[in-house]
Amino acid sequence: MSVLVKSCPHCPADFSTFTLVWAGDRGGGRWAAAATCGSCRLPVGLFLVHSHGHSKSPMDHLGSVTPDYVVNGFWPKRPVTNAPQHVPPSVRKRFLEGEDAYHRKSWNAAVAMYRSALDIATKTFEGIPKGTFFKRLEWLHNNHHITPDMWSWADRVRIEGNEALHDPDDFTEDDAKPLRLFTEMFLKYVFELPGEVAAFREDTEEA
């Protein structure tokens, strides 16, 4: 059986064993191939090039095809995670850690990092009072930093742990998904939008 180890673009597996299921000769020791992930069983396409230009099919190779074959193309690509623009570095770090955990389906870690990103983000405003996240969010609403819809939206997602009910031992995708969306939209509204407007005004003044 011919295999190779790669990060899967379909699932959270970073070092999944892919099994080659097909290879077509492209000449000169080059092969177009298809393989399936050992974790999620979904397919990928790839180009393999024999390191010495031999014409032997990688399907006839026993075990890992590398280093005899070099992977010279792998599709699809794993999605690149980005944070909204103009966010403070500490907020960006927490958000990206949340995104990484979300894509790995580590719901507890994702919820914790999204909450942390929001918590730090609301503390960056000058004059904002101390207290709970919702106290700070109320101040942002009263001072027109967020819209009434966003203020209402916050009530519908699990941004803070409920001390009366206690957080469950394990969160689910149903907890993480709405919190992820709220966090992204919040950061875009309070950081990215004002930052882009300021950049546009600066460019206009310089023109």
PDB file of C-alpha atoms in Angstrom:
ATOM      1  CA  MET A   1       0.000   0.000   0.000  1.00  0.00           C
ATOM      2  CA  SER A   2       1.361   3.413  -0.997  1.00  0.00           C
ATOM      3  CA  VAL A   3       0.874   6.215   1.514  1.00  0.00           C
ATOM      4  CA  LEU A   4       2.066   9.699   2.395  1.00  0.00           C
ATOM      5  CA  VAL A   5       1.644  11.898   5.457  1.00  0.00           C
ATOM      6  CA  LYS A   6       0.167  15.386   5.020  1.00  0.00           C
ATOM      7  CA  SER A   7      -2.151  17.816   6.770  1.00  0.00           C
ATOM      8  CA  CYS A   8      -5.709  17.276   5.567  1.00  0.00           C
ATOM      9  CA  PRO A   9      -7.513  20.245   3.962  1.00  0.00           C
ATOM     10  CA  HIS A  10     -10.909  18.737   4.807  1.00  0.00           C
ATOM     11  CA  CYS A  11     -10.561  17.854   8.494  1.00  0.00           C
ATOM     12  CA  PRO A  12      -8.482  18.952  11.521  1.00  0.00           C
ATOM     13  CA  ALA A  13      -5.908  16.158  11.081  1.00  0.00           C
ATOM     14  CA  ASP A  14      -2.422  17.690  10.883  1.00  0.00           C
ATOM     15  CA  PHE A  15      -0.469  14.524  10.172  1.00  0.00           C
ATOM     16  CA  SER A  16      -2.922  12.219   8.475  1.00  0.00           C
ATOM     17  CA  THR A  17      -1.870   9.166   6.508  1.00  0.00           C
ATOM     18  CA  PHE A  18      -3.193   9.418   2.947  1.00  0.00           C
ATOM     19  CA  THR A  19      -3.607   6.246   0.906  1.00  0.00           C
ATOM     20  CA  LEU A  20      -2.955   6.528  -2.835  1.00  0.00           C
ATOM     21  CA  VAL A  21      -5.922   5.196  -4.811  1.00  0.00           C
ATOM     22  CA  TRP A  22      -4.903   6.192  -8.356  1.00  0.00           C
ATOM     23  CA  ALA A  23      -1.867   7.442 -10.280  1.00  0.00           C
ATOM     24  CA  GLY A  24      -1.576   8.509 -13.915  1.00  0.00           C
ATOM     25  CA  ASP A  25       1.748   8.719 -15.752  1.00  0.00           C
ATOM     26  CA  ARG A  26       2.560  12.231 -16.983  1.00  0.00           C
ATOM     27  CA  GLY A  27       6.007  11.301 -18.319  1.00  0.00           C
ATOM     28  CA  GLY A  28       9.489  12.021 -17.043  1.00  0.00           C
ATOM     29  CA  GLY A  29       8.860  10.485 -13.644  1.00  0.00           C
ATOM     30  CA  ARG A  30       5.873  12.769 -13.044  1.00  0.00           C
ATOM     31  CA  TRP A  31       2.557  11.379 -11.815  1.00  0.00           C
ATOM     32  CA  ALA A  32      -0.884  12.823 -11.252  1.00  0.00           C
ATOM     33  CA  ALA A  33      -2.414  11.028  -8.295  1.00  0.00           C
ATOM     34  CA  ALA A  34      -5.422  10.824  -6.013  1.00  0.00           C
ATOM     35  CA  ALA A  35      -5.434   9.818  -2.356  1.00  0.00           C
ATOM     36  CA  THR A  36      -7.852   9.605   0.558  1.00  0.00           C
ATOM     37  CA  CYS A  37      -7.374  10.891   4.098  1.00  0.00           C
ATOM     38  CA  GLY A  38      -7.094   8.205   6.740  1.00  0.00           C
ATOM     39  CA  SER A  39      -9.090  10.331   9.185  1.00  0.00           C
ATOM     40  CA  CYS A  40     -12.051  11.681   7.205  1.00  0.00           C
ATOM     41  CA  ARG A  41     -11.781   9.497   4.049  1.00  0.00           C
ATOM     42  CA  LEU A  42     -12.201  12.520   1.770  1.00  0.00           C
ATOM     43  CA  PRO A  43     -10.111  12.730  -1.429  1.00  0.00           C
ATOM     44  CA  VAL A  44      -7.249  14.977  -2.494  1.00  0.00           C
ATOM     45  CA  GLY A  45      -5.387  15.429  -5.758  1.00  0.00           C
ATOM     46  CA  LEU A  46      -1.621  15.727  -6.012  1.00  0.00           C
ATOM     47  CA  PHE A  47       1.379  15.670  -8.339  1.00  0.00           C
ATOM     48  CA  LEU A  48       4.253  13.354  -7.499  1.00  0.00           C
ATOM     49  CA  VAL A  49       7.700  13.620  -9.079  1.00  0.00           C
ATOM     50  CA  HIS A  50      10.235  10.810  -8.715  1.00  0.00           C
ATOM     51  CA  SER A  51      13.414  12.224  -7.206  1.00  0.00           C
ATOM     52  CA  HIS A  52      15.535  10.352  -9.791  1.00  0.00           C
ATOM     53  CA  GLY A  53      13.178  10.646 -12.747  1.00  0.00           C
ATOM     54  CA  HIS A  54      12.234   6.966 -12.702  1.00  0.00           C
ATOM     55  CA  SER A  55       8.980   5.887 -14.362  1.00  0.00           C
ATOM     56  CA  LYS A  56       7.903   3.442 -11.646  1.00  0.00           C
ATOM     57  CA  SER A  57       4.336   4.095 -10.548  1.00  0.00           C
ATOM     58  CA  PRO A  58       3.944   5.362  -6.975  1.00  0.00           C
ATOM     59  CA  MET A  59       1.071   2.866  -6.678  1.00  0.00           C
ATOM     60  CA  ASP A  60       3.697   0.096  -6.754  1.00  0.00           C
ATOM     61  CA  HIS A  61       5.607   1.652  -3.877  1.00  0.00           C
ATOM     62  CA  LEU A  62       5.330  -0.046  -0.484  1.00  0.00           C
ATOM     63  CA  GLY A  63       4.902   2.309   2.449  1.00  0.00           C
ATOM     64  CA  SER A  64       5.553   6.046   2.310  1.00  0.00           C
ATOM     65  CA  VAL A  65       6.203   7.376  -1.197  1.00  0.00           C
ATOM     66  CA  THR A  66       8.486  10.080   0.204  1.00  0.00           C
ATOM     67  CA  PRO A  67      11.386  10.794  -0.145  1.00  0.00           C
ATOM     68  CA  ASP A  68      11.524   8.731  -3.385  1.00  0.00           C
ATOM     69  CA  TYR A  69       8.719  10.939  -4.702  1.00  0.00           C
ATOM     70  CA  VAL A  70       8.400  14.663  -4.113  1.00  0.00           C
ATOM     71  CA  VAL A  71       4.917  16.158  -3.658  1.00  0.00           C
ATOM     72  CA  ASN A  72       4.808  18.934  -6.263  1.00  0.00           C
ATOM     73  CA  GLY A  73       1.225  20.104  -5.844  1.00  0.00           C
ATOM     74  CA  PHE A  74      -1.578  19.221  -3.427  1.00  0.00           C
ATOM     75  CA  TRP A  75      -5.267  20.128  -3.748  1.00  0.00           C
ATOM     76  CA  PRO A  76      -7.437  21.463  -2.275  1.00  0.00           C
ATOM     77  CA  LYS A  77      -5.477  23.849  -0.109  1.00  0.00           C
ATOM     78  CA  ARG A  78      -6.243  24.092   3.585  1.00  0.00           C
ATOM     79  CA  PRO A  79      -8.153  27.355   4.249  1.00  0.00           C
ATOM     80  CA  VAL A  80      -6.018  30.218   5.558  1.00  0.00           C
ATOM     81  CA  THR A  81      -7.345  31.695   8.788  1.00  0.00           C
ATOM     82  CA  ASN A  82      -7.432  35.493   9.052  1.00  0.00           C
ATOM     83  CA  ALA A  83      -8.563  37.932  11.708  1.00  0.00           C
ATOM     84  CA  PRO A  84     -10.477  41.162  11.016  1.00  0.00           C
ATOM     85  CA  GLN A  85      -8.217  44.094  10.141  1.00  0.00           C
ATOM     86  CA  HIS A  86      -7.064  46.797  12.579  1.00  0.00           C
ATOM     87  CA  VAL A  87      -7.644  44.737  15.734  1.00  0.00           C
ATOM     88  CA  PRO A  88      -5.109  45.045  18.593  1.00  0.00           C
ATOM     89  CA  PRO A  89      -2.408  42.339  18.511  1.00  0.00           C
ATOM     90  CA  SER A  90      -3.596  40.684  21.731  1.00  0.00           C
ATOM     91  CA  VAL A  91      -7.153  40.459  20.403  1.00  0.00           C
ATOM     92  CA  ARG A  92      -5.959  39.130  17.053  1.00  0.00           C
ATOM     93  CA  LYS A  93      -3.926  36.432  18.792  1.00  0.00           C
ATOM     94  CA  ARG A  94      -6.924  35.196  20.815  1.00  0.00           C
ATOM     95  CA  PHE A  95      -9.225  35.268  17.804  1.00  0.00           C
ATOM     96  CA  LEU A  96      -6.819  33.253  15.646  1.00  0.00           C
ATOM     97  CA  GLU A  97      -6.349  30.750  18.466  1.00  0.00           C
ATOM     98  CA  GLY A  98     -10.125  30.442  18.590  1.00  0.00           C
ATOM     99  CA  GLU A  99     -10.260  29.902  14.835  1.00  0.00           C
ATOM    100  CA  ASP A 100      -7.590  27.224  15.028  1.00  0.00           C
ATOM    101  CA  ALA A 101      -9.483  25.427  17.780  1.00  0.00           C
ATOM    102  CA  TYR A 102     -12.772  25.792  15.889  1.00  0.00           C
ATOM    103  CA  HIS A 103     -11.397  24.168  12.749  1.00  0.00           C
ATOM    104  CA  ARG A 104     -10.021  21.368  14.901  1.00  0.00           C
ATOM    105  CA  LYS A 105     -13.482  20.943  16.442  1.00  0.00           C
ATOM    106  CA  SER A 106     -12.036  21.679  19.888  1.00  0.00           C
ATOM    107  CA  TRP A 107     -15.174  23.453  21.007  1.00  0.00           C
ATOM    108  CA  ASN A 108     -14.083  24.148  24.605  1.00  0.00           C
ATOM    109  CA  ALA A 109     -10.883  25.858  23.475  1.00  0.00           C
ATOM    110  CA  ALA A 110     -12.694  27.761  20.713  1.00  0.00           C
ATOM    111  CA  VAL A 111     -15.306  29.151  23.108  1.00  0.00           C
ATOM    112  CA  ALA A 112     -12.607  30.133  25.615  1.00  0.00           C
ATOM    113  CA  MET A 113     -10.543  31.991  23.004  1.00  0.00           C
ATOM    114  CA  TYR A 114     -13.500  33.806  21.420  1.00  0.00           C
ATOM    115  CA  ARG A 115     -14.617  34.907  24.883  1.00  0.00           C
ATOM    116  CA  SER A 116     -11.087  36.063  25.662  1.00  0.00           C
ATOM    117  CA  ALA A 117     -10.883  38.027  22.392  1.00  0.00           C
ATOM    118  CA  LEU A 118     -14.132  39.818  23.198  1.00  0.00           C
ATOM    119  CA  ASP A 119     -13.124  40.452  26.791  1.00  0.00           C
ATOM    120  CA  ILE A 120      -9.816  42.052  25.799  1.00  0.00           C
ATOM    121  CA  ALA A 121     -11.399  43.955  22.897  1.00  0.00           C
ATOM    122  CA  THR A 122     -13.923  45.725  25.124  1.00  0.00           C
ATOM    123  CA  LYS A 123     -11.185  46.819  27.537  1.00  0.00           C
ATOM    124  CA  THR A 124      -9.315  48.780  24.861  1.00  0.00           C
ATOM    125  CA  PHE A 125     -11.776  51.684  24.779  1.00  0.00           C
ATOM    126  CA  GLU A 126     -10.792  54.808  26.692  1.00  0.00           C
ATOM    127  CA  GLY A 127     -13.191  55.616  29.512  1.00  0.00           C
ATOM    128  CA  ILE A 128     -14.887  52.235  29.556  1.00  0.00           C
ATOM    129  CA  PRO A 129     -15.865  51.209  33.118  1.00  0.00           C
ATOM    130  CA  LYS A 130     -14.576  48.167  34.920  1.00  0.00           C
ATOM    131  CA  GLY A 131     -16.893  45.272  35.538  1.00  0.00           C
ATOM    132  CA  THR A 132     -18.382  42.385  33.624  1.00  0.00           C
ATOM    133  CA  PHE A 133     -18.256  42.038  29.872  1.00  0.00           C
ATOM    134  CA  PHE A 134     -21.937  42.909  29.616  1.00  0.00           C
ATOM    135  CA  LYS A 135     -21.401  46.082  31.668  1.00  0.00           C
ATOM    136  CA  ARG A 136     -18.721  47.098  29.189  1.00  0.00           C
ATOM    137  CA  LEU A 137     -20.923  46.118  26.265  1.00  0.00           C
ATOM    138  CA  GLU A 138     -23.714  48.267  27.694  1.00  0.00           C
ATOM    139  CA  TRP A 139     -21.301  51.202  27.872  1.00  0.00           C
ATOM    140  CA  LEU A 140     -20.300  50.635  24.242  1.00  0.00           C
ATOM    141  CA  HIS A 141     -23.960  50.630  23.262  1.00  0.00           C
ATOM    142  CA  ASN A 142     -24.808  53.754  25.272  1.00  0.00           C
ATOM    143  CA  ASN A 143     -21.830  55.563  23.758  1.00  0.00           C
ATOM    144  CA  HIS A 144     -22.747  54.525  20.204  1.00  0.00           C
ATOM    145  CA  HIS A 145     -19.762  52.243  19.591  1.00  0.00           C
ATOM    146  CA  ILE A 146     -22.078  49.344  18.734  1.00  0.00           C
ATOM    147  CA  THR A 147     -25.564  49.235  17.263  1.00  0.00           C
ATOM    148  CA  PRO A 148     -28.749  48.281  19.146  1.00  0.00           C
ATOM    149  CA  ASP A 149     -28.922  45.135  17.018  1.00  0.00           C
ATOM    150  CA  MET A 150     -25.451  44.081  18.145  1.00  0.00           C
ATOM    151  CA  TRP A 151     -26.361  44.810  21.751  1.00  0.00           C
ATOM    152  CA  SER A 152     -29.442  42.623  21.377  1.00  0.00           C
ATOM    153  CA  TRP A 153     -27.469  39.937  19.539  1.00  0.00           C
ATOM    154  CA  ALA A 154     -25.059  39.588  22.462  1.00  0.00           C
ATOM    155  CA  ASP A 155     -27.931  38.373  24.627  1.00  0.00           C
ATOM    156  CA  ARG A 156     -28.465  35.423  22.301  1.00  0.00           C
ATOM    157  CA  VAL A 157     -24.971  33.939  22.362  1.00  0.00           C
ATOM    158  CA  ARG A 158     -22.998  32.440  25.223  1.00  0.00           C
ATOM    159  CA  ILE A 159     -20.413  35.154  25.650  1.00  0.00           C
ATOM    160  CA  GLU A 160     -20.015  34.855  29.401  1.00  0.00           C
ATOM    161  CA  GLY A 161     -20.305  31.832  31.639  1.00  0.00           C
ATOM    162  CA  ASN A 162     -23.631  31.685  33.436  1.00  0.00           C
ATOM    163  CA  GLU A 163     -22.737  31.562  37.116  1.00  0.00           C
ATOM    164  CA  ALA A 164     -26.228  30.442  38.060  1.00  0.00           C
ATOM    165  CA  LEU A 165     -26.227  27.429  35.750  1.00  0.00           C
ATOM    166  CA  HIS A 166     -22.455  26.865  35.528  1.00  0.00           C
ATOM    167  CA  ASP A 167     -20.837  26.139  32.207  1.00  0.00           C
ATOM    168  CA  PRO A 168     -21.099  22.541  31.083  1.00  0.00           C
ATOM    169  CA  ASP A 169     -17.975  20.431  31.123  1.00  0.00           C
ATOM    170  CA  ASP A 170     -18.014  20.361  27.336  1.00  0.00           C
ATOM    171  CA  PHE A 171     -19.236  22.857  24.768  1.00  0.00           C
ATOM    172  CA  THR A 172     -20.580  21.801  21.399  1.00  0.00           C
ATOM    173  CA  GLU A 173     -20.517  23.222  17.898  1.00  0.00           C
ATOM    174  CA  ASP A 174     -23.930  24.733  18.644  1.00  0.00           C
ATOM    175  CA  ASP A 175     -22.259  26.838  21.347  1.00  0.00           C
ATOM    176  CA  ALA A 176     -19.115  27.725  19.411  1.00  0.00           C
ATOM    177  CA  LYS A 177     -20.650  28.577  16.023  1.00  0.00           C
ATOM    178  CA  PRO A 178     -22.848  31.559  17.047  1.00  0.00           C
ATOM    179  CA  LEU A 179     -20.145  32.855  19.391  1.00  0.00           C
ATOM    180  CA  ARG A 180     -17.630  32.688  16.545  1.00  0.00           C
ATOM    181  CA  LEU A 181     -19.901  34.680  14.235  1.00  0.00           C
ATOM    182  CA  PHE A 182     -20.666  37.287  16.889  1.00  0.00           C
ATOM    183  CA  THR A 183     -16.974  37.691  17.736  1.00  0.00           C
ATOM    184  CA  GLU A 184     -16.008  38.177  14.096  1.00  0.00           C
ATOM    185  CA  MET A 185     -18.783  40.696  13.444  1.00  0.00           C
ATOM    186  CA  PHE A 186     -18.049  42.561  16.668  1.00  0.00           C
ATOM    187  CA  LEU A 187     -14.362  42.926  15.781  1.00  0.00           C
ATOM    188  CA  LYS A 188     -15.212  44.022  12.260  1.00  0.00           C
ATOM    189  CA  TYR A 189     -17.662  46.644  13.478  1.00  0.00           C
ATOM    190  CA  VAL A 190     -15.600  48.168  16.291  1.00  0.00           C
ATOM    191  CA  PHE A 191     -12.117  47.863  14.736  1.00  0.00           C
ATOM    192  CA  GLU A 192     -12.086  47.020  11.025  1.00  0.00           C
ATOM    193  CA  LEU A 193     -14.778  49.441   9.843  1.00  0.00           C
ATOM    194  CA  PRO A 194     -13.431  52.503  11.723  1.00  0.00           C
ATOM    195  CA  GLY A 195      -9.885  51.564  10.703  1.00  0.00           C
ATOM    196  CA  GLU A 196     -10.798  51.332   7.025  1.00  0.00           C
ATOM    197  CA  VAL A 197     -12.681  54.646   7.172  1.00  0.00           C
ATOM    198  CA  ALA A 198      -9.676  56.327   8.805  1.00  0.00           C
ATOM    199  CA  ALA A 199      -7.340  54.873   6.174  1.00  0.00           C
ATOM    200  CA  PHE A 200      -9.635  56.082   3.379  1.00  0.00           C
ATOM    201  CA  ARG A 201      -9.760  59.595   4.824  1.00  0.00           C
ATOM    202  CA  GLU A 202      -5.979  59.658   5.153  1.00  0.00           C
ATOM    203  CA  ASP A 203      -5.534  58.580   1.534  1.00  0.00           C
ATOM    204  CA  THR A 204      -8.072  61.184   0.395  1.00  0.00           C
ATOM    205  CA  GLU A 205      -6.319  63.984   2.285  1.00  0.00           C
ATOM    206  CA  GLU A 206      -2.955  63.026   0.787  1.00  0.00           C
ATOM    207  CA  ALA A 207      -4.326  62.935  -2.771  1.00  0.00           C
TER     208      ALA A 207
END
